[in-house]
């Protein structure tokens, strides 16, 4: 065996190529699933054993505000993918427009959630309540994720303006998309579990 | 796909030459080797901290009364921080350190997939350590490393909150590190290295990383609720206002049982490497060992409530006994495969090998103790006694720590280009082995006879046995001092070695010691079978490696 | 290690058999050590648990000997002789062998699970006509209370009394954090969980006195939170004790100070007060060290807060323990309150008065340090009663 | 180009075109499949809210949960491209879901108070 064969040129991919960042983001989301799972479980246990008192609070809550919020978030996801689509179509302005819409919708969502919280506060539902704490923990944790998402969207817009993204390179948007859609999915469950059931 | 994601924009490497200087460890660096050593150095520091606390614990327990400590609270704080430090700041980061240093090398990669994330994950540890220790100043945490409410919520001072925040940081750090490992192992293997040709250490790190990604979030969630209870007026764990104390116990063990495999699996990986190299024989049953790591990881998720046999609803206890016992099977496969590995080998009694062999005997003792505890009727008697303390020190000290020692003796030459002193190594082994036996075997007996854990004042009937335990523990302290001395001395005086002092076949040996900033010149070709010792091809390959990366003296001679 | 050679493989079989016998014998010898590592088995359950323990010792012992033996043998037989730097045989595995050592442990654990399950069923099945005792854990005191037939009051005791052959059911409640009720000699342990009531059952079979230990970390006095269980020879000798206690409870003295003393040793309507869990007071045989020593407390009470009378100081200390902490001690004392009998730490006012009256007599001189008649006024001043 | 890559390529183009076929029918709409999915999500949500208003029934909760699952699946499949992306990602999602679900079911099944 000769020294020469100890090392050679660049290695060929040993399997189907998956981008590092994409896999990394998916793994991160995997752990997020478990955290949200824990918080939701805590709520679900209470809901199971205190059906009537939850019913009562749900009447307090009402559905208008949160229904609007749900549509906002769904729409923001839609805007998000269309932004990605523009990138794949080599259209920077398109990206800025759609991602901008995403950020806007996200912001409104947070604001409305703030409004809802203050209303609930007046209705006497706060962290000290048996219901309150179990309600705020998951929703506020989700809200925090939306805020982070909005900031991230602004960053993506900045990059897009710089013309970073194009049909060849739209990974940055795709990764952000994964995060944003995940936050959307979490809301889909929170909406059904906390407000409808 | 050996892409390097370390773009200059993310910062540049601190190591110009191959040698990494102590000063580099204090700087922000993206080099996985520097980060690996940073993990190891900080962990060793915390080992000394935690160990010194252990010495104080044993000193206090020399007599049945309170003498060293002013009151029970102080003792509880000492014992709590000892446990937390040893688990979260010594074992887990140490294993991460080995992973960081070795995985890219074993894969022939230039670095981890996400160097910046890697560095970030490490730098979460120092602040966490500060939070953990500083708790002492504001009224220390005193609810044990398991911190069951309501003691940890309604009845504990602010240090408890800082303890929780510290664990929060460490949890995030370990999740980020794990993501990095999975991506690196999935994407950065060299051409021709299928998962079935990965070194077993890489297998073990992969299994560990999967547990970390899936289990640690439970801790994060639980701690979030605990901190809210302590600071925001919620009462998730306070039955007084609609909370539930068992919720914490469940969520905590959702994480903390899998965590015990986070603490041992990387070690399992290291021992496979060490045994094969120093017995000059292929690992016996490669696939079985690789797969058993995965099955341990999965079954490990189904046994958590065996820590709650005296608080769990009685009807639910038996199922967890069964799952707990099942874990003996994959673990047994490993043990027997290792015996098969040394059987018929040509065993070299290096310090690394001694610790690897010692591990086998000690860990099996601890594991069988675990089976005792898994049997519900017996555990009803043994729960929260020194039998449990004995069990987990056997598996953690006789297991994880022995393997860390073995790993350090084995890879120290690769990391520093110098060999550790074998004589001191043997002395270290003998003292540690004896110390471990006489510290933790009597603990089993004392527990079975009726000595509860976490007590500063105990029934005078247990004075003698506690004296034996304490004296043996002090021997452990001394042995650790020998070890520390050996490391410090070998850093400057150790015998210089070439790239492959042990004639190992895995890729980390196919480069200089220590490796250059990007690990390899060009992309290395892995030897087809990482454990092909005794095969006809291995000889020539190893000779070629030796000629390519000779020991300095030989280089001068040639 | 190569089956091709017949005589060789025959030898292997023989050796395996020899080794197997040695292991079984070794395991059995180890199992004989069981009684040495366990306290006397004083309950019907303990006997069964010990059987299981013994089985585990035998199995675990032989498995450990097996591994230990294999390692030692390899270390001697397969060590590299000096100068020999060749490699070992290139063997990568042996599927039959691997199958065997997967199968055997699997079978073993299945058997172990079945045996353990049977023992578990046996020791948890409820017995008829069991004696029911309310057991209460409070930092850092155990108290047990028995109903007095036909009376509203209870007999409260810090020691658990029962008799040989009588099945006992303990209803476990905690006043504060989690504790764990453990009687090593009975092999029973059950956590007391805040917000739940749990239960422990056992049947003593050996007369004698055995330690009761708290096995769940509950704070600074955890190590000090122990009591004992007295197993009488028979019901008669149990009743001797019980009737005497009951008589004292049913015929309280009219002198407030004496009444107070009785309250502090035998408890009041709210059960036993946990004072003994933390305080030292030789007069009553208390030796806990978590809280201030009550020896001559009345003398010190007079001097602690300038211008405050003894009775006021003591009374306030009962209901607002945090108010004047003795230097060097944390505020661990439960805050008593007198309004709601349902609340934890309920202490009715009349009982509080008697207790203060008693504490007032704890002086060097032995003379009461305060004028008991003015206590009610103090109380009204403090907005109580 | 392997078929696997080929398939990914086709999927990619499918996402880009404005015409998509659902239930065999071709429809052209600005935004293509993405918009179609959005409409489905919106409709599902409206239905959910209506059903949620109905009086309690045995089937109510399972039905609502089913809706939530369907909506989530749509987002994950089309917006997060799981449908066309690597199988590995599917596992990375399924595993934690199973574990979190198991934990949740356990906590729901284990009696929270009382001791039996
Ligand atoms: C490295 C860490 C580690 C490891 C590997 C283990 C391994 C095991 N542990 Fe341990 N354990 C801890 C760390 C660990 N444990 C800690 C820290 C605690 C205390 C936490 C606290 O309360 O503070 C604890 C507590 C603990 C308890 C709770 C005790 C109590 O509080 O009442 C139980 C109960 O079931 C248990 C069981 C087991 C079992 C069955 C295994 C098995 O995995 C062991 C399997 C191994 C073998 C069995 C030996 C090798 C196998 C063979 C040779 C095959 C043949 C064997 C048979 C057929 C039996 N452990
Ligand atoms: C990996 C984890 C790990 C390790 C390595 C150790 C190591 C040791 N542990 Fe610890 N321990 C735990 C994890 C660990 N422990 C946990 C989780 C608990 C439970 C806490 C709880 O109940 O909440 C615990 C609890 C615990 C207890 C029970 C406390 C109680 O319940 O009241 C005791 C008592 O003997 C003990 C002793 C020791 C000893 C003697 C060592 C020795 O092996 C240490 C020897 C090492 C050293 C001494 C370090 C080297 C030091 C130097 C080189 C500096 C020189 C120092 C001097 C010589 C003074 N440990
Ligand atoms: Cu009560 Cu420990
Ligand atoms: Cu466990």
mmCIF file of C-alpha atoms and ligand atoms in Angstrom, chain B residues 87 91 145-146 148 252-253 256-257 259-265 268 296 303-310 320-321 323-333 335-336 363-375 379-380 382-385 388-389 391-397 399-400 453-454, chain C residues 59-60 63-64 66-67 101 104-109 112, ligand 1:
data_model
loop_
_atom_site.group_PDB
_atom_site.id
_atom_site.type_symbol
_atom_site.label_atom_id
_atom_site.label_comp_id
_atom_site.label_asym_id
_atom_site.label_seq_id
_atom_site.Cartn_x
_atom_site.Cartn_y
_atom_site.Cartn_z
ATOM 1 C CA UNK B 87 -24.291 15.045 35.844
ATOM 2 C CA UNK B 91 -20.404 13.761 32.476
ATOM 3 C CA UNK B 145 -30.946 17.143 41.751
ATOM 4 C CA UNK B 146 -34.476 15.776 41.163
ATOM 5 C CA UNK B 148 -39.453 17.471 43.593
ATOM 6 C CA UNK B 252 -38.606 15.210 34.990
ATOM 7 C CA UNK B 253 -38.126 11.456 34.489
ATOM 8 C CA UNK B 256 -33.889 12.067 33.187
ATOM 9 C CA UNK B 257 -34.104 8.393 32.553
ATOM 10 C CA UNK B 259 -30.520 11.102 30.216
ATOM 11 C CA UNK B 260 -28.778 8.267 32.022
ATOM 12 C CA UNK B 261 -28.251 6.675 28.622
ATOM 13 C CA UNK B 262 -27.032 10.028 27.316
ATOM 14 C CA UNK B 263 -24.414 9.647 30.023
ATOM 15 C CA UNK B 264 -23.362 6.078 29.235
ATOM 16 C CA UNK B 265 -23.878 5.483 25.488
ATOM 17 C CA UNK B 268 -20.085 2.422 25.311
ATOM 18 C CA UNK B 296 -31.354 1.042 24.283
ATOM 19 C CA UNK B 303 -39.091 3.131 31.600
ATOM 20 C CA UNK B 304 -39.075 6.539 33.286
ATOM 21 C CA UNK B 305 -41.573 5.718 36.044
ATOM 22 C CA UNK B 306 -39.245 3.127 37.608
ATOM 23 C CA UNK B 307 -37.941 6.113 39.571
ATOM 24 C CA UNK B 308 -41.413 6.636 41.019
ATOM 25 C CA UNK B 309 -42.338 3.186 42.308
ATOM 26 C CA UNK B 310 -43.254 4.560 45.735
ATOM 27 C CA UNK B 320 -42.540 -0.056 34.045
ATOM 28 C CA UNK B 321 -40.847 -2.917 35.838
ATOM 29 C CA UNK B 323 -39.747 -2.355 30.304
ATOM 30 C CA UNK B 324 -36.924 -1.595 32.741
ATOM 31 C CA UNK B 325 -35.855 -5.213 32.825
ATOM 32 C CA UNK B 326 -35.970 -5.496 29.039
ATOM 33 C CA UNK B 327 -33.114 -2.982 28.828
ATOM 34 C CA UNK B 328 -30.882 -5.667 30.320
ATOM 35 C CA UNK B 329 -31.035 -7.554 27.013
ATOM 36 C CA UNK B 330 -29.474 -5.016 24.603
ATOM 37 C CA UNK B 331 -27.010 -4.000 27.306
ATOM 38 C CA UNK B 332 -26.100 -7.634 27.786
ATOM 39 C CA UNK B 333 -25.499 -8.002 24.050
ATOM 40 C CA UNK B 335 -21.227 -6.680 27.410
ATOM 41 C CA UNK B 336 -20.931 -10.148 25.884
ATOM 42 C CA UNK B 363 -20.725 -1.679 35.140
ATOM 43 C CA UNK B 364 -22.192 -5.171 35.184
ATOM 44 C CA UNK B 365 -22.315 -4.952 38.990
ATOM 45 C CA UNK B 366 -24.121 -1.621 38.766
ATOM 46 C CA UNK B 367 -26.432 -2.844 36.022
ATOM 47 C CA UNK B 368 -27.483 -5.871 38.003
ATOM 48 C CA UNK B 369 -28.127 -3.551 40.935
ATOM 49 C CA UNK B 370 -30.401 -1.757 38.487
ATOM 50 C CA UNK B 371 -32.292 -4.993 37.906
ATOM 51 C CA UNK B 372 -32.800 -5.309 41.681
ATOM 52 C CA UNK B 373 -34.277 -1.816 41.639
ATOM 53 C CA UNK B 374 -36.440 -2.571 38.624
ATOM 54 C CA UNK B 375 -38.195 -5.362 40.544
ATOM 55 C CA UNK B 379 -37.532 -1.357 45.002
ATOM 56 C CA UNK B 380 -40.317 -0.519 47.446
ATOM 57 C CA UNK B 382 -34.688 0.049 48.357
ATOM 58 C CA UNK B 383 -36.066 3.268 46.883
ATOM 59 C CA UNK B 384 -34.352 6.432 48.155
ATOM 60 C CA UNK B 385 -31.817 4.434 50.134
ATOM 61 C CA UNK B 388 -29.764 3.493 44.911
ATOM 62 C CA UNK B 389 -26.821 5.792 45.598
ATOM 63 C CA UNK B 391 -26.254 1.681 42.045
ATOM 64 C CA UNK B 392 -25.899 4.920 40.214
ATOM 65 C CA UNK B 393 -22.360 5.589 41.344
ATOM 66 C CA UNK B 394 -21.423 2.169 40.058
ATOM 67 C CA UNK B 395 -22.898 2.905 36.644
ATOM 68 C CA UNK B 396 -21.865 6.545 36.610
ATOM 69 C CA UNK B 397 -18.447 6.396 38.237
ATOM 70 C CA UNK B 399 -19.239 3.192 34.135
ATOM 71 C CA UNK B 400 -19.171 6.637 32.550
ATOM 72 C CA UNK B 453 -30.179 8.781 51.174
ATOM 73 C CA UNK B 454 -29.914 12.580 51.395
ATOM 74 C CA UNK C 59 -29.129 -14.785 39.463
ATOM 75 C CA UNK C 60 -27.291 -11.505 39.583
ATOM 76 C CA UNK C 63 -24.160 -13.397 36.009
ATOM 77 C CA UNK C 64 -21.580 -11.159 37.630
ATOM 78 C CA UNK C 66 -19.655 -15.171 34.717
ATOM 79 C CA UNK C 67 -18.521 -11.789 33.390
ATOM 80 C CA UNK C 101 -26.558 -14.525 24.571
ATOM 81 C CA UNK C 104 -30.765 -16.347 27.637
ATOM 82 C CA UNK C 105 -31.007 -12.862 29.163
ATOM 83 C CA UNK C 106 -34.405 -12.417 27.483
ATOM 84 C CA UNK C 107 -35.714 -15.573 29.127
ATOM 85 C CA UNK C 108 -34.144 -14.586 32.444
ATOM 86 C CA UNK C 109 -35.824 -11.194 32.559
ATOM 87 C CA UNK C 112 -37.821 -12.404 36.849
HETATM 88 C C1 LIG E 1 -25.174 5.801 33.535
HETATM 89 C C2 LIG E 1 -26.273 5.872 34.195
HETATM 90 C C3 LIG E 1 -27.218 4.737 34.495
HETATM 91 C C4 LIG E 1 -27.372 3.523 33.870
HETATM 92 C C5 LIG E 1 -26.643 2.971 32.669
HETATM 93 C C6 LIG E 1 -28.427 2.854 34.586
HETATM 94 C C7 LIG E 1 -28.882 1.594 34.231
HETATM 95 C C8 LIG E 1 -30.015 1.021 34.792
HETATM 96 N N1 LIG E 1 -30.728 1.500 35.874
HETATM 97 FE FE1 LIG E 1 -30.317 3.149 36.934
HETATM 98 N N2 LIG E 1 -30.116 4.954 37.776
HETATM 99 C C9 LIG E 1 -29.207 5.926 37.454
HETATM 100 C C10 LIG E 1 -28.276 5.862 36.435
HETATM 101 C C11 LIG E 1 -28.163 4.777 35.581
HETATM 102 N N3 LIG E 1 -28.877 3.619 35.621
HETATM 103 C C12 LIG E 1 -29.324 7.065 38.331
HETATM 104 C C13 LIG E 1 -28.496 8.343 38.281
HETATM 105 C C14 LIG E 1 -30.340 6.761 39.225
HETATM 106 C C15 LIG E 1 -30.816 7.558 40.433
HETATM 107 C C16 LIG E 1 -31.555 8.802 40.124
HETATM 108 C C17 LIG E 1 -31.917 9.448 41.447
HETATM 109 O O1 LIG E 1 -32.930 9.040 42.040
HETATM 110 O O2 LIG E 1 -31.138 10.302 41.925
HETATM 111 C C18 LIG E 1 -30.827 5.436 38.836
HETATM 112 C C19 LIG E 1 -31.871 4.818 39.473
HETATM 113 C C20 LIG E 1 -32.461 3.669 39.005
HETATM 114 C C21 LIG E 1 -33.739 3.199 39.454
HETATM 115 C C22 LIG E 1 -34.639 3.867 40.498
HETATM 116 C C23 LIG E 1 -34.251 3.448 41.867
HETATM 117 C C24 LIG E 1 -35.079 4.180 42.880
HETATM 118 O O3 LIG E 1 -34.931 5.414 42.970
HETATM 119 O O4 LIG E 1 -35.884 3.535 43.543
HETATM 120 C C25 LIG E 1 -33.984 2.025 38.790
HETATM 121 C C26 LIG E 1 -35.188 1.198 38.964
HETATM 122 O O5 LIG E 1 -35.580 0.462 38.138
HETATM 123 C C27 LIG E 1 -32.870 1.815 37.889
HETATM 124 C C28 LIG E 1 -32.761 0.753 37.001
HETATM 125 C C29 LIG E 1 -31.758 0.646 36.055
HETATM 126 C C30 LIG E 1 -31.709 -0.456 35.089
HETATM 127 C C31 LIG E 1 -32.652 -1.618 34.989
HETATM 128 C C32 LIG E 1 -30.623 -0.203 34.306
HETATM 129 C C33 LIG E 1 -30.175 -1.049 33.134
HETATM 130 O O6 LIG E 1 -29.899 -0.240 32.016
HETATM 131 C C34 LIG E 1 -28.953 -1.864 33.475
HETATM 132 C C35 LIG E 1 -28.698 -2.888 32.380
HETATM 133 C C36 LIG E 1 -27.370 -3.594 32.567
HETATM 134 C C37 LIG E 1 -27.224 -4.850 33.063
HETATM 135 C C38 LIG E 1 -28.389 -5.639 33.528
HETATM 136 C C39 LIG E 1 -25.855 -5.485 33.222
HETATM 137 C C40 LIG E 1 -25.318 -6.078 31.940
HETATM 138 C C41 LIG E 1 -26.243 -7.111 31.384
HETATM 139 C C42 LIG E 1 -25.923 -8.445 31.328
HETATM 140 C C43 LIG E 1 -24.631 -8.964 31.827
HETATM 141 C C44 LIG E 1 -26.915 -9.365 30.681
HETATM 142 C C45 LIG E 1 -27.496 -10.365 31.660
HETATM 143 C C46 LIG E 1 -28.242 -9.649 32.761
HETATM 144 C C47 LIG E 1 -29.476 -10.044 33.174
HETATM 145 C C48 LIG E 1 -30.265 -11.113 32.487
HETATM 146 C C49 LIG E 1 -30.120 -9.368 34.373
HETATM 147 N N4 LIG E 1 -31.945 2.823 38.055
#
